[in-house]
PDB file of C-alpha atoms and ligand atoms in Angstrom:
ATOM      1  CA  UNK A   1      40.179 -53.301 -64.628  1.00 51.00           C
ATOM      2  CA  UNK A   2      41.090 -50.724 -62.058  1.00 68.00           C
ATOM      3  CA  UNK A   3      40.150 -51.175 -58.409  1.00 80.00           C
ATOM      4  CA  UNK A   4      37.680 -48.216 -58.394  1.00 85.00           C
ATOM      5  CA  UNK A   5      35.731 -49.829 -61.279  1.00 87.00           C
ATOM      6  CA  UNK A   6      35.422 -53.047 -59.336  1.00 91.00           C
ATOM      7  CA  UNK A   7      33.867 -51.105 -56.466  1.00 91.00           C
ATOM      8  CA  UNK A   8      31.543 -49.300 -58.902  1.00 92.00           C
ATOM      9  CA  UNK A   9      30.534 -52.716 -60.273  1.00 91.00           C
ATOM     10  CA  UNK A  10      30.069 -54.211 -56.817  1.00 90.00           C
ATOM     11  CA  UNK A  11      27.681 -51.485 -55.683  1.00 90.00           C
ATOM     12  CA  UNK A  12      25.900 -51.187 -59.032  1.00 89.00           C
ATOM     13  CA  UNK A  13      26.970 -47.605 -59.547  1.00 91.00           C
ATOM     14  CA  UNK A  14      26.349 -46.590 -63.165  1.00 91.00           C
ATOM     15  CA  UNK A  15      26.965 -43.148 -64.705  1.00 92.00           C
ATOM     16  CA  UNK A  16      29.136 -42.413 -61.642  1.00 94.00           C
ATOM     17  CA  UNK A  17      32.825 -42.285 -60.761  1.00 93.00           C
ATOM     18  CA  UNK A  18      34.312 -43.954 -57.694  1.00 94.00           C
ATOM     19  CA  UNK A  19      36.864 -41.739 -56.123  1.00 94.00           C
ATOM     20  CA  UNK A  20      37.979 -43.573 -53.072  1.00 93.00           C
ATOM     21  CA  UNK A  21      37.092 -46.541 -50.756  1.00 94.00           C
ATOM     22  CA  UNK A  22      37.799 -47.003 -47.025  1.00 95.00           C
ATOM     23  CA  UNK A  23      36.604 -48.812 -43.988  1.00 96.00           C
ATOM     24  CA  UNK A  24      34.586 -46.472 -41.618  1.00 95.00           C
ATOM     25  CA  UNK A  25      34.767 -46.113 -37.862  1.00 95.00           C
ATOM     26  CA  UNK A  26      32.161 -48.888 -37.273  1.00 94.00           C
ATOM     27  CA  UNK A  27      33.677 -51.366 -39.744  1.00 95.00           C
ATOM     28  CA  UNK A  28      31.420 -50.248 -42.550  1.00 96.00           C
ATOM     29  CA  UNK A  29      32.713 -49.968 -46.108  1.00 95.00           C
ATOM     30  CA  UNK A  30      32.470 -46.386 -47.500  1.00 96.00           C
ATOM     31  CA  UNK A  31      32.703 -45.862 -51.249  1.00 96.00           C
ATOM     32  CA  UNK A  32      33.136 -42.127 -52.137  1.00 96.00           C
ATOM     33  CA  UNK A  33      31.600 -41.389 -55.517  1.00 95.00           C
ATOM     34  CA  UNK A  34      30.555 -38.517 -57.794  1.00 94.00           C
ATOM     35  CA  UNK A  35      27.926 -38.533 -60.542  1.00 94.00           C
ATOM     36  CA  UNK A  36      29.431 -38.896 -64.040  1.00 93.00           C
ATOM     37  CA  UNK A  37      29.872 -35.618 -65.978  1.00 91.00           C
ATOM     38  CA  UNK A  38      26.498 -35.933 -67.784  1.00 91.00           C
ATOM     39  CA  UNK A  39      24.800 -36.280 -64.388  1.00 92.00           C
ATOM     40  CA  UNK A  40      26.069 -33.069 -62.881  1.00 91.00           C
ATOM     41  CA  UNK A  41      23.698 -30.309 -61.737  1.00 93.00           C
ATOM     42  CA  UNK A  42      20.445 -32.001 -62.405  1.00 95.00           C
ATOM     43  CA  UNK A  43      17.242 -31.174 -60.354  1.00 95.00           C
ATOM     44  CA  UNK A  44      16.529 -33.936 -57.864  1.00 94.00           C
ATOM     45  CA  UNK A  45      12.836 -33.910 -58.658  1.00 93.00           C
ATOM     46  CA  UNK A  46      12.638 -33.660 -62.524  1.00 93.00           C
ATOM     47  CA  UNK A  47      16.302 -34.359 -63.385  1.00 92.00           C
ATOM     48  CA  UNK A  48      16.446 -31.268 -65.644  1.00 94.00           C
ATOM     49  CA  UNK A  49      19.854 -29.590 -65.946  1.00 94.00           C
ATOM     50  CA  UNK A  50      19.825 -26.488 -63.750  1.00 95.00           C
ATOM     51  CA  UNK A  51      22.237 -23.786 -62.678  1.00 95.00           C
ATOM     52  CA  UNK A  52      24.125 -24.536 -59.461  1.00 94.00           C
ATOM     53  CA  UNK A  53      22.967 -22.872 -56.197  1.00 94.00           C
ATOM     54  CA  UNK A  54      25.310 -23.848 -53.383  1.00 93.00           C
ATOM     55  CA  UNK A  55      27.086 -26.844 -51.800  1.00 92.00           C
ATOM     56  CA  UNK A  56      24.086 -27.825 -49.615  1.00 90.00           C
ATOM     57  CA  UNK A  57      24.822 -29.506 -46.308  1.00 90.00           C
ATOM     58  CA  UNK A  58      28.136 -31.037 -47.457  1.00 89.00           C
ATOM     59  CA  UNK A  59      28.740 -34.714 -47.885  1.00 94.00           C
ATOM     60  CA  UNK A  60      26.102 -37.320 -47.218  1.00 94.00           C
ATOM     61  CA  UNK A  61      25.801 -41.042 -47.245  1.00 96.00           C
ATOM     62  CA  UNK A  62      23.427 -43.491 -48.921  1.00 97.00           C
ATOM     63  CA  UNK A  63      23.024 -47.040 -47.526  1.00 97.00           C
ATOM     64  CA  UNK A  64      23.883 -49.603 -50.297  1.00 97.00           C
ATOM     65  CA  UNK A  65      23.296 -53.372 -50.421  1.00 96.00           C
ATOM     66  CA  UNK A  66      25.572 -55.215 -48.008  1.00 95.00           C
ATOM     67  CA  UNK A  67      28.929 -56.447 -49.261  1.00 93.00           C
ATOM     68  CA  UNK A  68      29.072 -59.956 -47.867  1.00 92.00           C
ATOM     69  CA  UNK A  69      28.386 -59.474 -44.217  1.00 92.00           C
ATOM     70  CA  UNK A  70      29.424 -55.797 -44.164  1.00 95.00           C
ATOM     71  CA  UNK A  71      27.302 -52.646 -44.303  1.00 96.00           C
ATOM     72  CA  UNK A  72      28.119 -50.488 -47.307  1.00 96.00           C
ATOM     73  CA  UNK A  73      27.650 -46.838 -47.981  1.00 97.00           C
ATOM     74  CA  UNK A  74      28.000 -44.481 -50.929  1.00 97.00           C
ATOM     75  CA  UNK A  75      29.256 -41.190 -49.872  1.00 97.00           C
ATOM     76  CA  UNK A  76      29.206 -37.932 -52.053  1.00 96.00           C
ATOM     77  CA  UNK A  77      28.717 -34.290 -52.143  1.00 94.00           C
ATOM     78  CA  UNK A  78      25.063 -33.188 -52.226  1.00 93.00           C
ATOM     79  CA  UNK A  79      25.091 -29.726 -53.749  1.00 95.00           C
ATOM     80  CA  UNK A  80      21.860 -27.841 -54.606  1.00 95.00           C
ATOM     81  CA  UNK A  81      20.687 -26.373 -57.899  1.00 96.00           C
ATOM     82  CA  UNK A  82      18.058 -23.841 -58.848  1.00 96.00           C
ATOM     83  CA  UNK A  83      15.424 -25.558 -60.949  1.00 95.00           C
ATOM     84  CA  UNK A  84      13.011 -23.492 -63.006  1.00 95.00           C
ATOM     85  CA  UNK A  85      10.066 -25.539 -61.806  1.00 95.00           C
ATOM     86  CA  UNK A  86      11.119 -26.837 -58.359  1.00 94.00           C
ATOM     87  CA  UNK A  87      13.295 -23.922 -56.977  1.00 95.00           C
ATOM     88  CA  UNK A  88      16.248 -24.720 -54.839  1.00 95.00           C
ATOM     89  CA  UNK A  89      16.614 -28.545 -54.592  1.00 95.00           C
ATOM     90  CA  UNK A  90      19.355 -31.115 -53.764  1.00 95.00           C
ATOM     91  CA  UNK A  91      20.910 -32.327 -56.973  1.00 95.00           C
ATOM     92  CA  UNK A  92      19.836 -35.735 -58.371  1.00 95.00           C
ATOM     93  CA  UNK A  93      22.365 -38.718 -58.066  1.00 95.00           C
ATOM     94  CA  UNK A  94      22.201 -41.560 -60.444  1.00 95.00           C
ATOM     95  CA  UNK A  95      22.401 -44.170 -57.651  1.00 96.00           C
ATOM     96  CA  UNK A  96      19.447 -43.140 -55.473  1.00 96.00           C
ATOM     97  CA  UNK A  97      15.873 -41.786 -55.553  1.00 95.00           C
ATOM     98  CA  UNK A  98      15.175 -38.145 -54.426  1.00 93.00           C
ATOM     99  CA  UNK A  99      14.773 -37.836 -50.621  1.00 91.00           C
ATOM    100  CA  UNK A 100      16.142 -41.349 -49.979  1.00 95.00           C
ATOM    101  CA  UNK A 101      18.960 -42.345 -47.715  1.00 96.00           C
ATOM    102  CA  UNK A 102      19.357 -45.688 -49.619  1.00 97.00           C
ATOM    103  CA  UNK A 103      20.604 -46.616 -53.045  1.00 96.00           C
ATOM    104  CA  UNK A 104      18.162 -47.612 -55.768  1.00 95.00           C
ATOM    105  CA  UNK A 105      19.315 -51.283 -55.697  1.00 95.00           C
ATOM    106  CA  UNK A 106      18.832 -51.382 -51.898  1.00 97.00           C
ATOM    107  CA  UNK A 107      15.321 -49.992 -52.176  1.00 97.00           C
ATOM    108  CA  UNK A 108      14.353 -52.287 -55.102  1.00 96.00           C
ATOM    109  CA  UNK A 109      15.423 -55.352 -53.072  1.00 96.00           C
ATOM    110  CA  UNK A 110      13.635 -54.192 -49.943  1.00 97.00           C
ATOM    111  CA  UNK A 111      10.430 -53.475 -51.934  1.00 96.00           C
ATOM    112  CA  UNK A 112      10.676 -56.897 -53.708  1.00 96.00           C
ATOM    113  CA  UNK A 113      11.038 -58.568 -50.388  1.00 97.00           C
ATOM    114  CA  UNK A 114       8.073 -56.584 -48.967  1.00 95.00           C
ATOM    115  CA  UNK A 115       5.804 -58.031 -51.666  1.00 92.00           C
ATOM    116  CA  UNK A 116       6.994 -61.560 -50.894  1.00 94.00           C
ATOM    117  CA  UNK A 117       7.361 -61.687 -47.078  1.00 93.00           C
ATOM    118  CA  UNK A 118       6.347 -59.811 -43.880  1.00 93.00           C
ATOM    119  CA  UNK A 119       7.512 -56.292 -43.241  1.00 93.00           C
ATOM    120  CA  UNK A 120       9.090 -57.457 -39.968  1.00 94.00           C
ATOM    121  CA  UNK A 121      11.225 -60.074 -41.906  1.00 96.00           C
ATOM    122  CA  UNK A 122      12.295 -57.394 -44.393  1.00 96.00           C
ATOM    123  CA  UNK A 123      13.216 -54.976 -41.674  1.00 96.00           C
ATOM    124  CA  UNK A 124      15.411 -57.609 -39.884  1.00 96.00           C
ATOM    125  CA  UNK A 125      17.023 -59.042 -42.913  1.00 96.00           C
ATOM    126  CA  UNK A 126      17.862 -55.587 -44.498  1.00 96.00           C
ATOM    127  CA  UNK A 127      18.817 -54.181 -41.061  1.00 96.00           C
ATOM    128  CA  UNK A 128      16.523 -51.035 -41.320  1.00 96.00           C
ATOM    129  CA  UNK A 129      13.677 -49.841 -39.109  1.00 96.00           C
ATOM    130  CA  UNK A 130      10.266 -51.233 -39.606  1.00 94.00           C
ATOM    131  CA  UNK A 131       8.852 -47.839 -40.637  1.00 94.00           C
ATOM    132  CA  UNK A 132      11.560 -47.398 -43.086  1.00 96.00           C
ATOM    133  CA  UNK A 133      10.319 -50.347 -45.144  1.00 96.00           C
ATOM    134  CA  UNK A 134       7.050 -48.547 -45.654  1.00 94.00           C
ATOM    135  CA  UNK A 135       8.758 -45.386 -46.882  1.00 95.00           C
ATOM    136  CA  UNK A 136      10.856 -47.435 -49.311  1.00 96.00           C
ATOM    137  CA  UNK A 137       7.819 -49.201 -50.707  1.00 95.00           C
ATOM    138  CA  UNK A 138       6.083 -45.860 -51.326  1.00 93.00           C
ATOM    139  CA  UNK A 139       9.025 -44.435 -53.226  1.00 94.00           C
ATOM    140  CA  UNK A 140       9.396 -47.587 -55.364  1.00 95.00           C
ATOM    141  CA  UNK A 141       5.686 -47.853 -56.055  1.00 91.00           C
ATOM    142  CA  UNK A 142       5.375 -44.034 -56.890  1.00 90.00           C
ATOM    143  CA  UNK A 143       8.180 -44.350 -59.376  1.00 91.00           C
ATOM    144  CA  UNK A 144       6.738 -47.553 -60.928  1.00 88.00           C
ATOM    145  CA  UNK A 145       3.279 -45.847 -61.243  1.00 84.00           C
ATOM    146  CA  UNK A 146       4.767 -42.780 -62.950  1.00 85.00           C
ATOM    147  CA  UNK A 147       6.346 -44.999 -65.523  1.00 84.00           C
ATOM    148  CA  UNK A 148       3.417 -47.243 -66.340  1.00 81.00           C
ATOM    149  CA  UNK A 149      -0.081 -46.110 -66.997  1.00 78.00           C
ATOM    150  CA  UNK A 150      -2.047 -49.012 -65.715  1.00 79.00           C
ATOM    151  CA  UNK A 151      -5.297 -47.799 -67.275  1.00 76.00           C
ATOM    152  CA  UNK A 152      -3.785 -47.476 -70.825  1.00 74.00           C
ATOM    153  CA  UNK A 153      -5.240 -49.825 -73.380  1.00 71.00           C
ATOM    154  CA  UNK A 154      -7.486 -51.430 -70.882  1.00 72.00           C
ATOM    155  CA  UNK A 155      -9.939 -53.744 -72.681  1.00 71.00           C
ATOM    156  CA  UNK A 156     -11.012 -56.678 -70.556  1.00 74.00           C
ATOM    157  CA  UNK A 157     -11.029 -56.372 -66.845  1.00 75.00           C
ATOM    158  CA  UNK A 158     -12.012 -58.601 -63.986  1.00 75.00           C
ATOM    159  CA  UNK A 159     -13.465 -57.236 -60.726  1.00 75.00           C
ATOM    160  CA  UNK A 160     -13.372 -59.338 -57.518  1.00 76.00           C
ATOM    161  CA  UNK A 161     -12.931 -58.966 -53.825  1.00 76.00           C
ATOM    162  CA  UNK A 162     -10.433 -60.218 -51.424  1.00 80.00           C
ATOM    163  CA  UNK A 163     -10.484 -60.314 -47.638  1.00 81.00           C
ATOM    164  CA  UNK A 164      -7.645 -59.393 -45.288  1.00 81.00           C
ATOM    165  CA  UNK A 165      -7.337 -59.219 -41.515  1.00 79.00           C
ATOM    166  CA  UNK A 166      -8.883 -62.719 -41.228  1.00 80.00           C
ATOM    167  CA  UNK A 167     -11.981 -61.830 -43.217  1.00 75.00           C
ATOM    168  CA  UNK A 168     -12.599 -58.695 -41.204  1.00 83.00           C
ATOM    169  CA  UNK A 169     -12.007 -56.272 -44.095  1.00 86.00           C
ATOM    170  CA  UNK A 170     -12.424 -56.460 -47.841  1.00 85.00           C
ATOM    171  CA  UNK A 171     -10.696 -54.933 -50.877  1.00 85.00           C
ATOM    172  CA  UNK A 172     -12.202 -54.679 -54.219  1.00 82.00           C
ATOM    173  CA  UNK A 173      -9.607 -55.278 -56.962  1.00 82.00           C
ATOM    174  CA  UNK A 174      -9.594 -54.736 -60.705  1.00 81.00           C
ATOM    175  CA  UNK A 175      -7.296 -56.727 -62.887  1.00 79.00           C
ATOM    176  CA  UNK A 176      -6.448 -56.386 -66.550  1.00 79.00           C
ATOM    177  CA  UNK A 177      -7.231 -59.760 -68.105  1.00 76.00           C
ATOM    178  CA  UNK A 178      -4.853 -59.255 -70.990  1.00 77.00           C
ATOM    179  CA  UNK A 179      -1.701 -58.541 -68.971  1.00 81.00           C
ATOM    180  CA  UNK A 180      -2.879 -60.283 -65.740  1.00 81.00           C
ATOM    181  CA  UNK A 181      -1.942 -57.086 -63.899  1.00 82.00           C
ATOM    182  CA  UNK A 182      -3.656 -55.449 -60.930  1.00 85.00           C
ATOM    183  CA  UNK A 183      -4.759 -52.078 -62.201  1.00 85.00           C
ATOM    184  CA  UNK A 184      -6.813 -50.731 -59.247  1.00 84.00           C
ATOM    185  CA  UNK A 185      -7.781 -51.620 -55.703  1.00 85.00           C
ATOM    186  CA  UNK A 186      -9.889 -49.938 -52.989  1.00 86.00           C
ATOM    187  CA  UNK A 187     -11.166 -50.746 -49.507  1.00 87.00           C
ATOM    188  CA  UNK A 188     -14.618 -52.003 -49.368  1.00 83.00           C
ATOM    189  CA  UNK A 189     -16.762 -54.457 -51.453  1.00 77.00           C
ATOM    190  CA  UNK A 190     -20.055 -52.854 -52.026  1.00 74.00           C
ATOM    191  CA  UNK A 191     -21.504 -51.183 -55.256  1.00 71.00           C
ATOM    192  CA  UNK A 192     -20.253 -47.720 -54.126  1.00 76.00           C
ATOM    193  CA  UNK A 193     -16.724 -49.053 -54.140  1.00 78.00           C
ATOM    194  CA  UNK A 194     -16.972 -50.454 -57.642  1.00 74.00           C
ATOM    195  CA  UNK A 195     -18.458 -47.225 -58.820  1.00 74.00           C
ATOM    196  CA  UNK A 196     -15.318 -45.371 -57.679  1.00 79.00           C
ATOM    197  CA  UNK A 197     -13.278 -47.121 -60.355  1.00 76.00           C
ATOM    198  CA  UNK A 198     -14.732 -45.623 -63.384  1.00 66.00           C
ATOM    199  CA  UNK A 199     -15.066 -42.228 -61.605  1.00 62.00           C
ATOM    200  CA  UNK A 200     -11.433 -42.263 -60.946  1.00 58.00           C
ATOM    201  CA  UNK A 201     -10.773 -43.359 -64.553  1.00 62.00           C
ATOM    202  CA  UNK A 202     -12.853 -40.320 -65.691  1.00 54.00           C
ATOM    203  CA  UNK A 203     -10.853 -38.044 -63.453  1.00 54.00           C
ATOM    204  CA  UNK A 204      -7.751 -39.155 -65.007  1.00 52.00           C
ATOM    205  CA  UNK A 205      -8.965 -37.728 -68.435  1.00 39.00           C
ATOM    206  CA  UNK A 206      -9.692 -41.170 -69.728  1.00 42.00           C
ATOM    207  CA  UNK A 207     -13.170 -40.062 -70.812  1.00 38.00           C
ATOM    208  CA  UNK A 208     -14.788 -41.636 -73.754  1.00 38.00           C
ATOM    209  CA  UNK A 209     -11.780 -43.200 -75.292  1.00 37.00           C
ATOM    210  CA  UNK A 210     -10.910 -45.507 -72.444  1.00 41.00           C
ATOM    211  CA  UNK A 211     -14.276 -45.779 -70.716  1.00 40.00           C
ATOM    212  CA  UNK A 212     -15.506 -46.935 -74.095  1.00 37.00           C
ATOM    213  CA  UNK A 213     -13.023 -49.773 -74.214  1.00 39.00           C
ATOM    214  CA  UNK A 214     -14.003 -51.037 -70.783  1.00 43.00           C
ATOM    215  CA  UNK A 215     -16.815 -52.857 -72.683  1.00 38.00           C
ATOM    216  CA  UNK A 216     -15.469 -56.430 -72.233  1.00 42.00           C
ATOM    217  CA  UNK A 217     -15.420 -56.222 -68.421  1.00 45.00           C
ATOM    218  CA  UNK A 218     -15.843 -59.516 -66.623  1.00 47.00           C
ATOM    219  CA  UNK A 219     -17.896 -58.616 -63.686  1.00 48.00           C
ATOM    220  CA  UNK A 220     -18.151 -60.640 -60.599  1.00 46.00           C
ATOM    221  CA  UNK A 221     -21.509 -61.485 -59.276  1.00 45.00           C
ATOM    222  CA  UNK A 222     -22.658 -57.965 -58.462  1.00 46.00           C
ATOM    223  CA  UNK A 223     -23.726 -55.164 -60.161  1.00 49.00           C
ATOM    224  CA  UNK A 224     -21.306 -53.357 -62.351  1.00 49.00           C
ATOM    225  CA  UNK A 225     -24.315 -52.502 -64.457  1.00 53.00           C
ATOM    226  CA  UNK A 226     -24.686 -48.969 -63.338  1.00 59.00           C
ATOM    227  CA  UNK A 227     -21.058 -48.248 -62.760  1.00 61.00           C
ATOM    228  CA  UNK A 228     -19.901 -49.649 -66.083  1.00 64.00           C
ATOM    229  CA  UNK A 229     -23.003 -49.211 -68.349  1.00 62.00           C
ATOM    230  CA  UNK A 230     -21.135 -50.034 -71.499  1.00 63.00           C
ATOM    231  CA  UNK A 231     -19.542 -53.228 -70.170  1.00 64.00           C
ATOM    232  CA  UNK A 232     -20.352 -56.636 -71.627  1.00 65.00           C
ATOM    233  CA  UNK A 233     -20.646 -58.829 -68.602  1.00 65.00           C
ATOM    234  CA  UNK A 234     -19.158 -62.184 -68.859  1.00 67.00           C
ATOM    235  CA  UNK A 235     -19.265 -65.196 -66.583  1.00 67.00           C
ATOM    236  CA  UNK A 236     -16.170 -65.993 -64.659  1.00 68.00           C
ATOM    237  CA  UNK A 237     -15.404 -69.786 -64.840  1.00 75.00           C
ATOM    238  CA  UNK A 238     -14.186 -69.786 -61.206  1.00 74.00           C
ATOM    239  CA  UNK A 239     -17.490 -68.708 -59.897  1.00 72.00           C
ATOM    240  CA  UNK A 240     -19.452 -70.986 -62.207  1.00 79.00           C
ATOM    241  CA  UNK A 241     -17.564 -73.962 -60.907  1.00 86.00           C
ATOM    242  CA  UNK A 242     -18.010 -72.769 -57.365  1.00 83.00           C
ATOM    243  CA  UNK A 243     -21.741 -72.336 -57.715  1.00 83.00           C
ATOM    244  CA  UNK A 244     -22.088 -75.782 -59.424  1.00 90.00           C
ATOM    245  CA  UNK A 245     -20.063 -77.451 -56.683  1.00 93.00           C
ATOM    246  CA  UNK A 246     -22.178 -75.842 -53.971  1.00 91.00           C
ATOM    247  CA  UNK A 247     -25.364 -76.896 -55.769  1.00 93.00           C
ATOM    248  CA  UNK A 248     -24.112 -80.455 -56.137  1.00 96.00           C
ATOM    249  CA  UNK A 249     -23.199 -80.556 -52.397  1.00 96.00           C
ATOM    250  CA  UNK A 250     -26.702 -79.442 -51.531  1.00 96.00           C
ATOM    251  CA  UNK A 251     -28.228 -82.191 -53.681  1.00 96.00           C
ATOM    252  CA  UNK A 252     -25.901 -84.749 -52.304  1.00 96.00           C
ATOM    253  CA  UNK A 253     -26.855 -83.763 -48.714  1.00 96.00           C
ATOM    254  CA  UNK A 254     -30.557 -84.126 -49.634  1.00 95.00           C
ATOM    255  CA  UNK A 255     -29.993 -87.551 -51.173  1.00 94.00           C
TER     256      UNK A 255
HETATM  257 ZN1   ZN B 301      13.039 -29.722 -61.270  1.00 87.05          ZN
END
């Protein structure tokens, strides 16, 4: 295996060619690369092949995952193309999301960490600014949402509330009972909040087909009656046990 392919493997560069590697002024490792021939001249937004426009602002760098203890960067030209839909835009590169200064692998790791620990911890560990973590999470979440329609095939849902900020604020969450996935969440916990869920579903052209299949909703103790008129309301075992335990406590105290 040639040296350049080892570097490509180390940085997770696929559909790309490594041209050179060097150590930069501040001790960082810089890997110069170019997109593979199939990846040339694609619009950064829609990835459609488009005619070239100009060379853009010259070479730029994307922060990659650290190599051992050392910061690593991918460096490449960033030419522009004229997309039929998006006008003049910077070309797509296979290793990074559009408008990002980080590689895809770097962003995926930062976003995973953000789900599992505090934003401050992520910023320190990944050596990025605190605000940058938020931007990374938005890009990763946007991409994930484009690829997966969370409301597709929805049949049995559960609605519940969770508190945050030490019980000061509430979120209403909707989960898909078949996949166990969170499909929707909004601030607040009253009936108006719940009613926003099907409204939004309707807006997304779900109309009869998908509203109809919300029939087997498991509704928590309030009131989905008006917001989900076709739903069959089921009793959530968690709340049954909770209510029974509370009642038992009361009787025990009386005794
Ligand atoms: Zn485009």
